[in-house]
């Protein structure tokens, strides 16, 4: 579905953001792209969507070159930015009526159901909705679009606890097996129990790219009251010492995404401990 080869990108008069970046993805995954603020997550999504153009390298998304902005490509990609982009003078329902014809598999019934579950009035003008409610309208649009590729930039930013829970639930239930979602976020806890795959972007490079199942098979996550001698990575917390070990005979544990992120961005070569690694660029 996506192939990125030797991609270079920089903004004018700023240091290079990506240099010789390589990555690829197949169909049917919910992928979490984790990174600190300023790591380039939003820029990467915009490059995939054809809104920013790489300086060098090769990029293929759904068999298209995104920067050409072909109509057949645009019909299959839905991008929800972090900032508010919705037309405030329209209601969510009216905006749906205008947008739906552009997407061949848009499901209007699903859109209405999602707004009900998100507790958003579809007839209220968007400008009168809170930031969180506006974000829910955009997410409902994306999840109803039927697009092969959905790009979400900080989708839980502005949502309250119940809104985040509803988003996670609907994300899993609404998507079909032939759709791929890439979620860029620094709010790591908000993605728990939703991801199939995680990629960690740091200092302009993808430092880790792996399936959650492989991480759970290969690594053991735990908490101890004292230091663990054979830990790959550890850090103190209010509960004790959180640690990551290479898994041997231990029972499988839930992947602690926050601890994994801290380990990778601290320079720990987590990928070397995995039984099988997807694309990895260091």
CSV table of C-alpha atoms in Angstrom, one decimal:
chain,number,residue,atom,x,y,z
A,1,UNK,CA,0.0,0.0,0.0
A,2,UNK,CA,2.7,2.5,1.0
A,3,UNK,CA,6.4,2.5,-0.1
A,4,UNK,CA,8.8,5.2,1.0
A,5,UNK,CA,12.3,5.0,-0.3
A,6,UNK,CA,15.2,7.4,0.5
A,7,UNK,CA,12.9,10.2,1.3
A,8,UNK,CA,14.4,13.7,2.0
A,9,UNK,CA,12.3,16.6,3.3
A,10,UNK,CA,12.9,19.9,4.8
A,11,UNK,CA,11.0,23.2,5.3
A,12,UNK,CA,12.6,26.3,3.8
A,13,UNK,CA,15.3,27.9,6.0
A,14,UNK,CA,15.0,25.1,8.5
A,15,UNK,CA,17.2,22.0,9.3
A,16,UNK,CA,16.4,18.9,7.3
A,17,UNK,CA,13.5,16.9,8.9
A,18,UNK,CA,13.8,13.6,7.1
A,19,UNK,CA,17.0,12.2,5.4
A,20,UNK,CA,17.0,8.9,3.4
A,21,UNK,CA,13.8,7.8,5.2
A,22,UNK,CA,12.5,4.3,4.3
A,23,UNK,CA,9.2,2.7,5.3
A,24,UNK,CA,6.5,0.5,3.9
A,25,UNK,CA,3.1,-0.8,4.9
A,26,UNK,CA,0.7,-3.4,3.7
A,27,UNK,CA,-3.1,-3.2,3.8
A,28,UNK,CA,-5.4,-3.7,6.8
A,29,UNK,CA,-3.5,-2.3,9.8
A,30,UNK,CA,-4.2,0.2,12.5
A,31,UNK,CA,-0.7,1.8,12.8
A,32,UNK,CA,0.3,4.1,15.6
A,33,UNK,CA,3.0,6.6,14.7
A,34,UNK,CA,4.5,7.8,18.0
A,35,UNK,CA,6.8,10.7,18.4
A,36,UNK,CA,7.5,13.7,20.5
A,37,UNK,CA,6.2,17.1,19.5
A,38,UNK,CA,8.3,18.3,16.5
A,39,UNK,CA,9.4,14.8,15.5
A,40,UNK,CA,7.8,15.2,12.1
A,41,UNK,CA,4.6,13.1,12.6
A,42,UNK,CA,2.3,15.7,11.0
A,43,UNK,CA,4.7,16.4,8.2
A,44,UNK,CA,4.9,12.7,7.4
A,45,UNK,CA,1.1,12.3,7.2
A,46,UNK,CA,0.9,15.4,5.0
A,47,UNK,CA,3.5,14.0,2.7
A,48,UNK,CA,1.5,10.7,2.4
A,49,UNK,CA,-1.6,12.8,1.7
A,50,UNK,CA,0.1,14.8,-1.1
A,51,UNK,CA,-0.1,18.1,0.9
A,52,UNK,CA,3.7,18.4,1.3
A,53,UNK,CA,6.2,17.4,-1.4
A,54,UNK,CA,9.5,15.5,-0.6
A,55,UNK,CA,12.7,17.1,-1.7
A,56,UNK,CA,14.1,13.7,-3.0
A,57,UNK,CA,13.3,10.0,-2.9
A,58,UNK,CA,10.5,7.8,-4.1
A,59,UNK,CA,7.0,7.7,-2.7
A,60,UNK,CA,4.1,5.4,-3.7
A,61,UNK,CA,0.7,5.4,-1.9
A,62,UNK,CA,-2.0,3.0,-3.3
A,63,UNK,CA,0.0,2.9,-6.5
A,64,UNK,CA,-0.1,6.7,-6.9
A,65,UNK,CA,2.4,9.5,-6.5
A,66,UNK,CA,0.7,11.6,-3.9
A,67,UNK,CA,2.0,14.9,-5.1
A,68,UNK,CA,0.2,14.5,-8.4
A,69,UNK,CA,-3.1,14.7,-6.5
A,70,UNK,CA,-5.0,12.4,-8.9
A,71,UNK,CA,-8.7,12.3,-8.3
A,72,UNK,CA,-8.6,8.4,-8.0
A,73,UNK,CA,-6.0,8.8,-5.3
A,74,UNK,CA,-7.9,11.6,-3.4
A,75,UNK,CA,-11.0,9.4,-3.3
A,76,UNK,CA,-9.1,6.8,-1.4
A,77,UNK,CA,-7.3,8.9,1.2
A,78,UNK,CA,-9.0,10.8,4.1
A,79,UNK,CA,-6.8,13.1,6.2
A,80,UNK,CA,-7.9,14.6,9.5
A,81,UNK,CA,-5.5,17.2,10.7
A,82,UNK,CA,-5.0,18.2,14.3
A,83,UNK,CA,-6.3,21.7,13.8
A,84,UNK,CA,-9.9,22.6,13.1
A,85,UNK,CA,-10.5,22.6,9.3
A,86,UNK,CA,-14.3,22.3,9.1
A,87,UNK,CA,-16.6,25.0,7.6
A,88,UNK,CA,-18.1,26.7,10.6
A,89,UNK,CA,-21.2,28.0,8.8
A,90,UNK,CA,-22.4,24.5,7.9
A,91,UNK,CA,-24.0,21.9,10.1
A,92,UNK,CA,-22.3,18.5,10.2
A,93,UNK,CA,-25.2,17.0,8.3
A,94,UNK,CA,-24.9,19.6,5.5
A,95,UNK,CA,-21.2,19.2,5.3
A,96,UNK,CA,-21.7,15.4,5.0
A,97,UNK,CA,-24.1,16.0,2.1
A,98,UNK,CA,-21.5,18.1,0.3
A,99,UNK,CA,-18.6,15.8,0.9
A,100,UNK,CA,-20.2,12.4,0.5
A,101,UNK,CA,-20.4,12.3,-3.4
A,102,UNK,CA,-16.6,12.6,-3.6
A,103,UNK,CA,-16.1,9.3,-1.8
A,104,UNK,CA,-17.6,6.3,-3.6
A,105,UNK,CA,-18.0,4.2,-0.5
A,106,UNK,CA,-19.0,6.8,2.0
A,107,UNK,CA,-21.7,5.4,4.4
A,108,UNK,CA,-24.1,8.1,5.4
A,109,UNK,CA,-25.9,5.9,7.9
A,110,UNK,CA,-22.6,5.1,9.6
A,111,UNK,CA,-21.9,8.8,9.8
A,112,UNK,CA,-25.2,9.5,11.5
A,113,UNK,CA,-24.8,6.6,13.9
A,114,UNK,CA,-21.3,7.8,14.9
A,115,UNK,CA,-22.5,11.3,15.6
A,116,UNK,CA,-25.2,9.8,17.8
A,117,UNK,CA,-22.6,7.7,19.7
A,118,UNK,CA,-20.3,10.7,19.9
A,119,UNK,CA,-23.2,12.8,21.3
A,120,UNK,CA,-22.9,15.5,18.6
A,121,UNK,CA,-26.0,17.3,17.2
A,122,UNK,CA,-25.8,16.8,13.4
A,123,UNK,CA,-28.0,19.9,12.8
A,124,UNK,CA,-26.0,22.3,14.9
A,125,UNK,CA,-23.7,24.7,13.0
A,126,UNK,CA,-20.1,23.5,13.4
A,127,UNK,CA,-18.9,26.9,14.6
A,128,UNK,CA,-21.2,26.5,17.6
A,129,UNK,CA,-19.7,23.1,18.6
A,130,UNK,CA,-16.8,22.8,21.1
A,131,UNK,CA,-13.3,21.9,19.8
A,132,UNK,CA,-13.8,18.3,21.0
A,133,UNK,CA,-17.2,18.0,19.2
A,134,UNK,CA,-15.7,19.5,16.0
A,135,UNK,CA,-12.9,16.9,16.3
A,136,UNK,CA,-15.6,14.2,16.6
A,137,UNK,CA,-17.3,15.4,13.4
A,138,UNK,CA,-14.0,15.0,11.5
A,139,UNK,CA,-13.4,11.6,12.9
A,140,UNK,CA,-16.9,10.5,12.0
A,141,UNK,CA,-16.3,11.7,8.5
A,142,UNK,CA,-13.1,9.7,8.3
A,143,UNK,CA,-14.5,6.5,9.7
A,144,UNK,CA,-17.5,6.7,7.4
A,145,UNK,CA,-15.6,7.5,4.2
A,146,UNK,CA,-14.8,4.0,3.2
A,147,UNK,CA,-11.3,5.2,2.1
A,148,UNK,CA,-8.5,2.6,1.8
A,149,UNK,CA,-6.2,4.9,3.7
A,150,UNK,CA,-7.2,7.1,6.7
A,151,UNK,CA,-4.6,9.5,8.2
A,152,UNK,CA,-5.4,10.9,11.7
A,153,UNK,CA,-3.2,13.5,13.2
A,154,UNK,CA,-3.6,13.7,17.0
A,155,UNK,CA,-7.2,12.4,16.8
A,156,UNK,CA,-7.8,12.3,20.6
A,157,UNK,CA,-6.5,15.8,21.2
A,158,UNK,CA,-9.4,17.8,22.7
A,159,UNK,CA,-11.5,14.7,23.5
A,160,UNK,CA,-12.6,14.0,27.1
A,161,UNK,CA,-12.3,10.6,28.7
A,162,UNK,CA,-15.6,9.3,27.4
A,163,UNK,CA,-14.9,10.7,23.9
A,164,UNK,CA,-11.5,8.9,23.8
A,165,UNK,CA,-13.2,5.7,24.8
A,166,UNK,CA,-15.9,6.0,22.2
A,167,UNK,CA,-13.3,6.8,19.5
A,168,UNK,CA,-11.3,3.7,20.3
A,169,UNK,CA,-14.4,1.5,20.3
A,170,UNK,CA,-15.7,2.8,17.0
A,171,UNK,CA,-12.3,2.8,15.3
A,172,UNK,CA,-12.1,-1.0,15.9
A,173,UNK,CA,-15.7,-1.8,15.1
A,174,UNK,CA,-16.3,0.4,12.0
A,175,UNK,CA,-13.2,-0.4,9.9
A,176,UNK,CA,-13.1,-3.2,7.3
A,177,UNK,CA,-10.1,-5.5,6.8
A,178,UNK,CA,-9.0,-3.7,3.6
A,179,UNK,CA,-8.6,-0.3,5.3
A,180,UNK,CA,-5.5,1.0,6.8
A,181,UNK,CA,-5.3,3.7,9.4
A,182,UNK,CA,-2.2,5.6,10.5
A,183,UNK,CA,-2.6,7.6,13.7
A,184,UNK,CA,0.1,10.1,14.6
A,185,UNK,CA,0.1,11.0,18.3
A,186,UNK,CA,2.2,11.9,21.3
A,187,UNK,CA,-0.7,10.9,23.6
A,188,UNK,CA,0.4,7.3,23.8
A,189,UNK,CA,-2.0,6.0,26.4
A,190,UNK,CA,-4.9,7.0,24.2
A,191,UNK,CA,-4.0,4.2,21.7
A,192,UNK,CA,-3.9,1.3,24.1
A,193,UNK,CA,-5.7,-1.8,22.9
A,194,UNK,CA,-6.3,-0.4,19.4
A,195,UNK,CA,-3.1,-0.8,17.4
A,196,UNK,CA,-1.9,-3.6,15.2
A,197,UNK,CA,1.5,-2.0,14.7
A,198,UNK,CA,3.6,0.7,16.1
A,199,UNK,CA,6.3,2.9,14.5
A,200,UNK,CA,8.4,5.4,16.5
A,201,UNK,CA,9.6,8.5,14.8
A,202,UNK,CA,12.5,10.3,16.5
A,203,UNK,CA,15.1,12.8,15.2
A,204,UNK,CA,13.8,12.4,11.7
A,205,UNK,CA,14.2,8.6,11.6
A,206,UNK,CA,12.0,5.6,12.2
A,207,UNK,CA,13.7,4.1,15.2
A,208,UNK,CA,11.3,1.2,15.6
A,209,UNK,CA,8.6,-0.4,13.4
A,210,UNK,CA,7.0,-3.6,14.6
A,211,UNK,CA,3.7,-5.5,15.0
A,212,UNK,CA,2.3,-5.4,18.5
A,213,UNK,CA,2.1,-9.2,18.4
A,214,UNK,CA,5.8,-9.5,17.8
A,215,UNK,CA,6.5,-7.0,20.6
A,216,UNK,CA,4.4,-9.1,23.0
A,217,UNK,CA,6.1,-12.3,21.9
A,218,UNK,CA,9.6,-11.0,22.2
A,219,UNK,CA,9.5,-8.6,25.2
A,220,UNK,CA,8.4,-8.8,28.8
A,221,UNK,CA,7.1,-5.7,30.5
A,222,UNK,CA,6.9,-5.6,34.3
A,223,UNK,CA,7.2,-3.6,37.5
A,224,UNK,CA,9.7,-4.4,40.3
A,225,UNK,CA,10.5,-2.8,43.7
A,226,UNK,CA,14.2,-2.9,42.8
A,227,UNK,CA,16.5,-2.8,39.8
A,228,UNK,CA,16.2,-5.8,37.4
A,229,UNK,CA,19.8,-6.8,36.3
A,230,UNK,CA,19.0,-8.1,32.9
A,231,UNK,CA,16.5,-5.3,31.9
A,232,UNK,CA,16.8,-3.9,28.4
A,233,UNK,CA,15.4,-0.6,29.7
A,234,UNK,CA,14.1,0.5,33.0
A,235,UNK,CA,12.9,3.7,34.7
A,236,UNK,CA,11.5,4.6,38.1
A,237,UNK,CA,7.8,5.4,38.6
A,238,UNK,CA,5.5,5.9,41.5
A,239,UNK,CA,4.7,2.2,41.5
A,240,UNK,CA,8.3,1.1,41.4
A,241,UNK,CA,10.8,0.3,38.7
A,242,UNK,CA,9.2,-0.3,35.3
A,243,UNK,CA,11.3,-2.5,33.1
A,244,UNK,CA,11.5,-4.2,29.7
A,245,UNK,CA,13.2,-7.6,29.4
A,246,UNK,CA,13.9,-10.0,26.5
A,247,UNK,CA,11.2,-12.6,26.9
A,248,UNK,CA,12.3,-16.2,27.4
A,249,UNK,CA,10.1,-18.3,29.7
A,250,UNK,CA,8.0,-15.4,31.1
A,251,UNK,CA,4.3,-15.2,30.6
A,252,UNK,CA,3.2,-12.9,27.8
A,253,UNK,CA,2.5,-9.4,29.0
A,254,UNK,CA,0.6,-6.4,27.6
A,255,UNK,CA,2.9,-4.1,25.7
A,256,UNK,CA,3.6,-0.9,27.7
A,257,UNK,CA,3.6,1.6,24.9
A,258,UNK,CA,4.8,4.5,27.0
A,259,UNK,CA,7.7,2.5,28.4
A,260,UNK,CA,8.6,1.2,24.9
A,261,UNK,CA,8.6,4.7,23.6
A,262,UNK,CA,10.8,6.0,26.4
A,263,UNK,CA,13.2,3.1,25.8
A,264,UNK,CA,13.5,3.6,22.0
A,265,UNK,CA,13.8,7.4,22.2
A,266,UNK,CA,16.6,6.9,24.8
A,267,UNK,CA,18.6,5.0,22.3
A,268,UNK,CA,17.9,1.4,23.4
A,269,UNK,CA,18.1,-0.9,20.3
A,270,UNK,CA,14.7,-2.6,21.0
A,271,UNK,CA,14.5,-4.0,17.4
A,272,UNK,CA,17.5,-6.2,18.0
A,273,UNK,CA,15.5,-8.1,20.6
A,274,UNK,CA,12.5,-8.9,18.4
A,275,UNK,CA,12.0,-12.3,16.8
A,276,UNK,CA,11.0,-10.6,13.5
A,277,UNK,CA,11.2,-7.0,12.6
A,278,UNK,CA,9.3,-5.1,10.0
A,279,UNK,CA,10.9,-2.1,8.3
A,280,UNK,CA,13.6,-0.5,10.5
A,281,UNK,CA,15.7,2.6,9.8
A,282,UNK,CA,18.3,3.9,12.2
